[in-house]
PDB file of C-alpha atoms in Angstrom:
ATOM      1  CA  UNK E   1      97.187 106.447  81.502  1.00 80.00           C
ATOM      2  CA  UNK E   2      96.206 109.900  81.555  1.00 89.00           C
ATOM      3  CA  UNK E   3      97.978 113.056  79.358  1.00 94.00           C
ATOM      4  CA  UNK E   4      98.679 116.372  81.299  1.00 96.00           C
ATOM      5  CA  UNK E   5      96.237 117.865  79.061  1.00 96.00           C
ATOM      6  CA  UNK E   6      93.874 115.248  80.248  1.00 96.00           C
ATOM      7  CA  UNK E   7      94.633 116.177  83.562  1.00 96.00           C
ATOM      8  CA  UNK E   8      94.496 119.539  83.141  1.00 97.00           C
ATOM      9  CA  UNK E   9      91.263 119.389  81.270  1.00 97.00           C
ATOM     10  CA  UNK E  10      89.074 117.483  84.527  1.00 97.00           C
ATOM     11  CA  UNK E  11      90.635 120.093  86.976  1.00 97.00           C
ATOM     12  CA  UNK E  12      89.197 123.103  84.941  1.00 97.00           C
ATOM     13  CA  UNK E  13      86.341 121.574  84.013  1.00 97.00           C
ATOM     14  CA  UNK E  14      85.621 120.725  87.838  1.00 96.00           C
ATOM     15  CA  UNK E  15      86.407 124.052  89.099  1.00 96.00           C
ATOM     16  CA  UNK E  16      85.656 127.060  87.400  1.00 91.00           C
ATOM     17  CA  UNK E  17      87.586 129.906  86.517  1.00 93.00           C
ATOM     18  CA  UNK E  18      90.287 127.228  87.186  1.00 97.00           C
ATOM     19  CA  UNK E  19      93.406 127.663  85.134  1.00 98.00           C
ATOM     20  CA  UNK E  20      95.622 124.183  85.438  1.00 98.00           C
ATOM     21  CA  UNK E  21      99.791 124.193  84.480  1.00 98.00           C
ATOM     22  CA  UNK E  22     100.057 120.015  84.454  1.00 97.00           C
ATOM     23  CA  UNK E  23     103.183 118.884  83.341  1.00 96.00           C
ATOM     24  CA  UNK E  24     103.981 114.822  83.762  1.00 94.00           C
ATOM     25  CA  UNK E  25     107.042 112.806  82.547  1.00 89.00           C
ATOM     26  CA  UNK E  26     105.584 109.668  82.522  1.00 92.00           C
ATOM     27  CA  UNK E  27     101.615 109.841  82.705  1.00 91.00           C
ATOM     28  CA  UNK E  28     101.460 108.667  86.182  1.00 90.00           C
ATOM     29  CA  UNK E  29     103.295 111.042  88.134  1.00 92.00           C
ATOM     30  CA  UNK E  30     101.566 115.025  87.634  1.00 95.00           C
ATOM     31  CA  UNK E  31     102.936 117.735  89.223  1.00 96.00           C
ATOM     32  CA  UNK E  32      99.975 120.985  88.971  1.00 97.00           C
ATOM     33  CA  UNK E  33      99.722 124.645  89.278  1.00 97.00           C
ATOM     34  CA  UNK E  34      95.951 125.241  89.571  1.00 98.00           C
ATOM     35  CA  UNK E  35      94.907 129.032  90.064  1.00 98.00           C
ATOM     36  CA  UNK E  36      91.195 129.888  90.716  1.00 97.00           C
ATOM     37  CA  UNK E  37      89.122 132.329  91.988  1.00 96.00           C
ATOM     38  CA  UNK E  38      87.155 129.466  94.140  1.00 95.00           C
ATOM     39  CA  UNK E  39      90.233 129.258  96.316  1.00 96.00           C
ATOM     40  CA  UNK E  40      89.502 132.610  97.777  1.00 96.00           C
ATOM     41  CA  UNK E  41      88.886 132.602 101.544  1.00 96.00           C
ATOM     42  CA  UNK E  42      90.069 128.776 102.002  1.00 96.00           C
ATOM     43  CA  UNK E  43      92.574 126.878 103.772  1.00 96.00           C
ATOM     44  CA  UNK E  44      95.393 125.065 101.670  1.00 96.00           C
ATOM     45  CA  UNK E  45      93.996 122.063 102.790  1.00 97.00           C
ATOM     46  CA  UNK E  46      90.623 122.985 101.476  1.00 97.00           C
ATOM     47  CA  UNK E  47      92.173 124.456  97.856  1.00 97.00           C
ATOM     48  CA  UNK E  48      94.050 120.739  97.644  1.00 97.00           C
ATOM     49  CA  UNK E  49      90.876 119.134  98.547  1.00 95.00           C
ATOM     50  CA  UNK E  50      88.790 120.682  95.383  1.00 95.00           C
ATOM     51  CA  UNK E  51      91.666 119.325  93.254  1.00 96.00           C
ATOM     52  CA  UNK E  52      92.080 115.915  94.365  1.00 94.00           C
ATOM     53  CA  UNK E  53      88.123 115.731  94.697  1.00 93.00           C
ATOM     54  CA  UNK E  54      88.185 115.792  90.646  1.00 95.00           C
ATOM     55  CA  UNK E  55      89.997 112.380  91.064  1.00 93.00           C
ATOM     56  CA  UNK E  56      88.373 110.569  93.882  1.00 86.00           C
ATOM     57  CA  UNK E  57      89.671 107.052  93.902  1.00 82.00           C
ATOM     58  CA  UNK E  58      92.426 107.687  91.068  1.00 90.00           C
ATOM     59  CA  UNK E  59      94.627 108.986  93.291  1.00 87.00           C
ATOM     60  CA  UNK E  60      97.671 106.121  94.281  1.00 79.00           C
ATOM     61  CA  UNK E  61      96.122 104.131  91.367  1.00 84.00           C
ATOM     62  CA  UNK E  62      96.580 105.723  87.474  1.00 88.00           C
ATOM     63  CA  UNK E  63      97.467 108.677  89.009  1.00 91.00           C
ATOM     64  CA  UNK E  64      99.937 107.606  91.635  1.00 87.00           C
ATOM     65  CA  UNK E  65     101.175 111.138  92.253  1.00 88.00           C
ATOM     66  CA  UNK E  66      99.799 114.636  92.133  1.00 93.00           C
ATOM     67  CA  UNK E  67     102.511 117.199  93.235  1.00 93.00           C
ATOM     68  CA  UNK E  68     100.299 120.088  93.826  1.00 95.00           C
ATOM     69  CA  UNK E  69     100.393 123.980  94.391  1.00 96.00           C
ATOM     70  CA  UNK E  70      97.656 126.074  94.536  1.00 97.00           C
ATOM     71  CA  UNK E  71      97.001 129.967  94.042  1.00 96.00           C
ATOM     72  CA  UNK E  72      93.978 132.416  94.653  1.00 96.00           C
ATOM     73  CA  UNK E  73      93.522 133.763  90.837  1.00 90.00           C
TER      74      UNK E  73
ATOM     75  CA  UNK P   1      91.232  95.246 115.070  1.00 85.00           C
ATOM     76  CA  UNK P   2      88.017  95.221 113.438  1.00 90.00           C
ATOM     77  CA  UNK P   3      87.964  98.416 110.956  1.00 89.00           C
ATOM     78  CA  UNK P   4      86.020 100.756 113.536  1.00 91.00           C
ATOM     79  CA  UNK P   5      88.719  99.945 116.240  1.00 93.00           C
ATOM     80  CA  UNK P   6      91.479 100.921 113.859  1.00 94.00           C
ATOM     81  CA  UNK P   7      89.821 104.519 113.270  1.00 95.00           C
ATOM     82  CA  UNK P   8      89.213 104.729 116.614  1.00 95.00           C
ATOM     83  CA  UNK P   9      92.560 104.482 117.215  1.00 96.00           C
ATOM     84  CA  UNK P  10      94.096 107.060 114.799  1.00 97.00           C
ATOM     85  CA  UNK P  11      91.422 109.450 116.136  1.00 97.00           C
ATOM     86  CA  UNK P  12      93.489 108.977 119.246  1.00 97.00           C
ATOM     87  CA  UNK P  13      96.636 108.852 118.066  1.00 97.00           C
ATOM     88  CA  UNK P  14      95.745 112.333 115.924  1.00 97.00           C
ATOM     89  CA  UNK P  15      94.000 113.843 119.471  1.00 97.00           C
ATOM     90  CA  UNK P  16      96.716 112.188 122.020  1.00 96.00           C
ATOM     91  CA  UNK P  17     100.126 113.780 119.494  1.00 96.00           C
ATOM     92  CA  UNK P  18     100.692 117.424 118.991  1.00 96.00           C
ATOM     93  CA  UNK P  19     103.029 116.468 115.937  1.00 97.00           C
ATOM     94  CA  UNK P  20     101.856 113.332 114.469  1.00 98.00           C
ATOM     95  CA  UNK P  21     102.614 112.213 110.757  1.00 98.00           C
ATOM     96  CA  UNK P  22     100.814 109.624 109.027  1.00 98.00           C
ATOM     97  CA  UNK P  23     103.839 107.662 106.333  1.00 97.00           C
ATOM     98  CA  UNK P  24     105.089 104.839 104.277  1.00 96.00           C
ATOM     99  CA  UNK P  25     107.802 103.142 106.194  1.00 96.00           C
ATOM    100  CA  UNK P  26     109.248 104.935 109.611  1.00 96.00           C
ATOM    101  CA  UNK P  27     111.044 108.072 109.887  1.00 96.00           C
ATOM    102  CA  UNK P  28     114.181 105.945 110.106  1.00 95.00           C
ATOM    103  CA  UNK P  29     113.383 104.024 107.122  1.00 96.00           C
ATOM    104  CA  UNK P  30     110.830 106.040 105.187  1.00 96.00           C
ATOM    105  CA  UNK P  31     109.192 103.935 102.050  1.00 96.00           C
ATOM    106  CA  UNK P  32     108.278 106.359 100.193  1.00 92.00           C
ATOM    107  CA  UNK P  33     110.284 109.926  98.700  1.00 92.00           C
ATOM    108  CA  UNK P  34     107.329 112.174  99.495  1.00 93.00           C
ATOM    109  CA  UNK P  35     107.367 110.403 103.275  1.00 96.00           C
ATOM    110  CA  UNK P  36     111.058 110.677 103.676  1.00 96.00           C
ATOM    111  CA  UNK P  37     110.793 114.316 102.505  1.00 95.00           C
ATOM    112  CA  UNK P  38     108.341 115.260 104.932  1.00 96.00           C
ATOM    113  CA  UNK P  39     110.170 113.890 107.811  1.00 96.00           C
ATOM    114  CA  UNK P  40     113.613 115.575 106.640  1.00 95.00           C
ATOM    115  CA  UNK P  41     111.947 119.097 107.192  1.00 95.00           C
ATOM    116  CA  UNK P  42     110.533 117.638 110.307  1.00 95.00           C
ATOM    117  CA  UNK P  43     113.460 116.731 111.906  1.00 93.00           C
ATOM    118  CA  UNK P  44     115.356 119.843 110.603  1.00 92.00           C
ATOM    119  CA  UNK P  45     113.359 121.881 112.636  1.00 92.00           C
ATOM    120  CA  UNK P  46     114.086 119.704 114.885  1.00 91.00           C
ATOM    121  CA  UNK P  47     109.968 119.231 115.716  1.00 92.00           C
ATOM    122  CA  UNK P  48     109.213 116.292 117.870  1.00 94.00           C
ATOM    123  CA  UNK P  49     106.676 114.467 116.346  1.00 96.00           C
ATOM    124  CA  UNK P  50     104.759 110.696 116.306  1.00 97.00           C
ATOM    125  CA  UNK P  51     104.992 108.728 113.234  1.00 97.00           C
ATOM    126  CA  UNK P  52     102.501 106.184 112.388  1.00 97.00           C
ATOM    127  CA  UNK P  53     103.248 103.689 109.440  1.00 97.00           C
ATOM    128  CA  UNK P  54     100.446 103.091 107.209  1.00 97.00           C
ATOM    129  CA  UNK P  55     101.826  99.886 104.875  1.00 96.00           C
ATOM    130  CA  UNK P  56     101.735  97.157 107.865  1.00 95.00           C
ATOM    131  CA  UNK P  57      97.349  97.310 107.251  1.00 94.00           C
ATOM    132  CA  UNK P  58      95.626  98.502 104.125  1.00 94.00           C
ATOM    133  CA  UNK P  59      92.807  99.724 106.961  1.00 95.00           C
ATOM    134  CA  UNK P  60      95.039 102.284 108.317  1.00 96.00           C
ATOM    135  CA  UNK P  61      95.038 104.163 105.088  1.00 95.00           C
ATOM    136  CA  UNK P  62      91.469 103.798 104.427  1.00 94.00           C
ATOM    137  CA  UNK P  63      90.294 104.767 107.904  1.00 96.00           C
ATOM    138  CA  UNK P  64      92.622 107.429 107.894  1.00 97.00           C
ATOM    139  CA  UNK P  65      91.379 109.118 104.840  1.00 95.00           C
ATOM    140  CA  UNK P  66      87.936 108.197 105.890  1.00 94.00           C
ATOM    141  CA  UNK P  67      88.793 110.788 109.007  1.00 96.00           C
ATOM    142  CA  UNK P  68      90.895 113.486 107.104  1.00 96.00           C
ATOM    143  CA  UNK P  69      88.952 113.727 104.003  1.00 93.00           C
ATOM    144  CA  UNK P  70      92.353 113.479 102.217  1.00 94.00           C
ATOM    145  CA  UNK P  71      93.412 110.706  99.722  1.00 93.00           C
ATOM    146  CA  UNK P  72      97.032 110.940  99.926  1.00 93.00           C
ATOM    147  CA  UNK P  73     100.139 109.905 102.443  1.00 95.00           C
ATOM    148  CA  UNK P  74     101.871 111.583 103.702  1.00 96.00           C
ATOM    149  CA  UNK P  75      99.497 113.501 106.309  1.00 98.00           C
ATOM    150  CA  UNK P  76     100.641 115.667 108.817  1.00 98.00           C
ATOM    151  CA  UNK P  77      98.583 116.598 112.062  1.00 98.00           C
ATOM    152  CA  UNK P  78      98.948 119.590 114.438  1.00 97.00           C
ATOM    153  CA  UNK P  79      96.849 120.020 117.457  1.00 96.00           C
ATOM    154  CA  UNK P  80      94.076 117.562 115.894  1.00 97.00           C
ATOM    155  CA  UNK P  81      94.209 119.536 112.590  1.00 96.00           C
ATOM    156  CA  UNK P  82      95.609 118.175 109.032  1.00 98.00           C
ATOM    157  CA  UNK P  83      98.289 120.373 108.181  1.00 97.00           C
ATOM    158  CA  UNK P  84      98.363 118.782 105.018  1.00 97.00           C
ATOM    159  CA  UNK P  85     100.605 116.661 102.805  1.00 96.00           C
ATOM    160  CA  UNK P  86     103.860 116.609 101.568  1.00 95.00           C
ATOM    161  CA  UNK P  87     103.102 119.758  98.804  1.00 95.00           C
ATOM    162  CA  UNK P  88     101.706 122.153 101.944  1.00 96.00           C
ATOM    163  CA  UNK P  89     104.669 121.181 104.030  1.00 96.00           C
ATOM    164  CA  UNK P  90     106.927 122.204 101.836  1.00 95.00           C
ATOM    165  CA  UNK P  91     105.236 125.126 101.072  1.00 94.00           C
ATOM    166  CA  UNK P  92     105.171 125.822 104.971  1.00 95.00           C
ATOM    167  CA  UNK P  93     108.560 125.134 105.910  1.00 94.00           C
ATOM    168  CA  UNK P  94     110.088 127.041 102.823  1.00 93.00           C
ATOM    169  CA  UNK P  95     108.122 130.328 104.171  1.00 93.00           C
ATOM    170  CA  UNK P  96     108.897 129.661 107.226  1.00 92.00           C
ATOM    171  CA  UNK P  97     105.194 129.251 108.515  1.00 94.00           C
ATOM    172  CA  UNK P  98     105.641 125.273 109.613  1.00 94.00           C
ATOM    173  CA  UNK P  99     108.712 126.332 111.952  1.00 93.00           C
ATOM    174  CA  UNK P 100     106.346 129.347 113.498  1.00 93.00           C
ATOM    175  CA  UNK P 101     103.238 127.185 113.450  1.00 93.00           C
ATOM    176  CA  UNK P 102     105.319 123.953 115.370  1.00 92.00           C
ATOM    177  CA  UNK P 103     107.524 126.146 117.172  1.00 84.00           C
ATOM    178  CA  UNK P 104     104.908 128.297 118.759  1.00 51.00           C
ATOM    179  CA  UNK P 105     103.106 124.862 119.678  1.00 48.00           C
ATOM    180  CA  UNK P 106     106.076 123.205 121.526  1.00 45.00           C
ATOM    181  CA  UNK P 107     106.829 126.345 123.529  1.00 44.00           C
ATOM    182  CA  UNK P 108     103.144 126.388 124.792  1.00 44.00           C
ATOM    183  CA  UNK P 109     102.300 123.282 126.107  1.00 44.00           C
ATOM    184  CA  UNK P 110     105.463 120.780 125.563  1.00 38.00           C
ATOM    185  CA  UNK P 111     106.975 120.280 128.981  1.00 40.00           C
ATOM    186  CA  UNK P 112     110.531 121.452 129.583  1.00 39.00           C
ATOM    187  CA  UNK P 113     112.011 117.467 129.105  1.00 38.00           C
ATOM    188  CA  UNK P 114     109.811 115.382 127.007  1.00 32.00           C
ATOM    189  CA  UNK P 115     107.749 112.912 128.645  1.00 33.00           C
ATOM    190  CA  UNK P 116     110.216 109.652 126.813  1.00 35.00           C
ATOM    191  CA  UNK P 117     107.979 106.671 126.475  1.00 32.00           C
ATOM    192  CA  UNK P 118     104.496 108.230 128.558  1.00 32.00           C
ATOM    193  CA  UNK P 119     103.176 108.562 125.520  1.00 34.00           C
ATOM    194  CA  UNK P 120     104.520 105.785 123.421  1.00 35.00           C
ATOM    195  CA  UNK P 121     102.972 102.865 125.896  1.00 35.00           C
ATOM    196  CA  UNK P 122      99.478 104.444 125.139  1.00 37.00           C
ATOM    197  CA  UNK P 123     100.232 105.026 121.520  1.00 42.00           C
ATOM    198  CA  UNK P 124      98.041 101.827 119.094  1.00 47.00           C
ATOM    199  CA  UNK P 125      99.373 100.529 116.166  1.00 54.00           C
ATOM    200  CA  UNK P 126     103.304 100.615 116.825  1.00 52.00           C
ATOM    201  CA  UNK P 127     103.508 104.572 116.524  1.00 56.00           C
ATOM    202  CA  UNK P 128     106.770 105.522 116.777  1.00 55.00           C
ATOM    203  CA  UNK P 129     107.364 107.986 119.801  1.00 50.00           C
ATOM    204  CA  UNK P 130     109.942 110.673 118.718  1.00 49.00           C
ATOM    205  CA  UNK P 131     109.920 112.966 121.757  1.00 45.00           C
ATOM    206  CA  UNK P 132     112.737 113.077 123.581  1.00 37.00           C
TER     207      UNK P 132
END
């Protein structure tokens, strides 16, 4: 199962400038607060998209939920 | 339905719907919190909208993210376009953009009485018609 820091570690790493709040109870449901500049100019739906891109096929499996809320750094 | 019949219906159902949400269980019975949260702000705006459930065929899911790019259910459709899931609609309907983006819809091209059942006979895969 993966640690918020884990979490938070693959969404900065896949975006950059990306600054990730992850916080988790139980390593399988993540709630986020992701700010970059790379969100600039793009839909919500395309700002959620990056994120959940960084865990193609995770998502409903070890990560069953990502609560997610993105900002234009 | 082979799996090219089942996308080819939700490509339908997404064109043939204004207001069409893609969840676990029915907005009766919703199987899921995120699902059952996404139809509560739905039906406090009081929005008609079509519900499809995606649990009765694995395929449904797949095909569906196949077609919105988006890995996660809930999805919520307006006018063809993914609004987004249950995160954005909350988002939406706490700043009051989901009530102006829906709202402005049904006053456009919803007729004055809803059309009960038109649309539900040439709905596929048991979608739920809510108008009316």
């Amino acid at each position: 199962m993966p640690s918020a820091d884990e979490v938070k570690t693959r969404i900065e790493a896949a975006i950059p400038g990306a600054h990730a709040e992850v916080d988790t109870a139980d390593e399988v449901h993540f709630s986020a607060l992701v700010r970059a500049q790379a969100f600039d100019g793009l839909s919500r739906v395309a700002q959620h998209r990056l994120v959940y891109d960084v865990f193609d096929g995770e998502l409903g499996g070890a990560i069953h939920a990502l609560a997610l809320k993105t900002e234009v750094s | 339905m082979s799996d090219n019949e089942i996308r080819d219906a939700i490509s339908t159902a997404i064109a043939d719907n204004d207001v069409i949400l893609f969840m676990k269980g029915s907005p009766a019975s919703p199987a899921c919190g995120f699902s059952a949260r996404t139809v509560a702000m739905l039906e406090a705006l009081e929005t008609p909208f079509a519900a499809v459930d995606v649990l009765p065929d694995p395929r449904i899911r797949q095909e569906l993210s196949a077609i919105s790019k988006w890995p996660t259910i809930p999805q919520l459709f307006h006018n063809g376009e993914l609004v987004g899931g249950c995160d954005i609609v909350t988002e939406m309907y706490e700043s009051g953009e989901l009530a102006t983006a829906l709202g402005a819809s049904a006053s456009d091209d919803a007729p004055q009485e809803a059309p009960v059942g038109a649309e539900a006979q040439a709905a596929p895969m048991g979608i739920e018609n809510r108008l009316g």
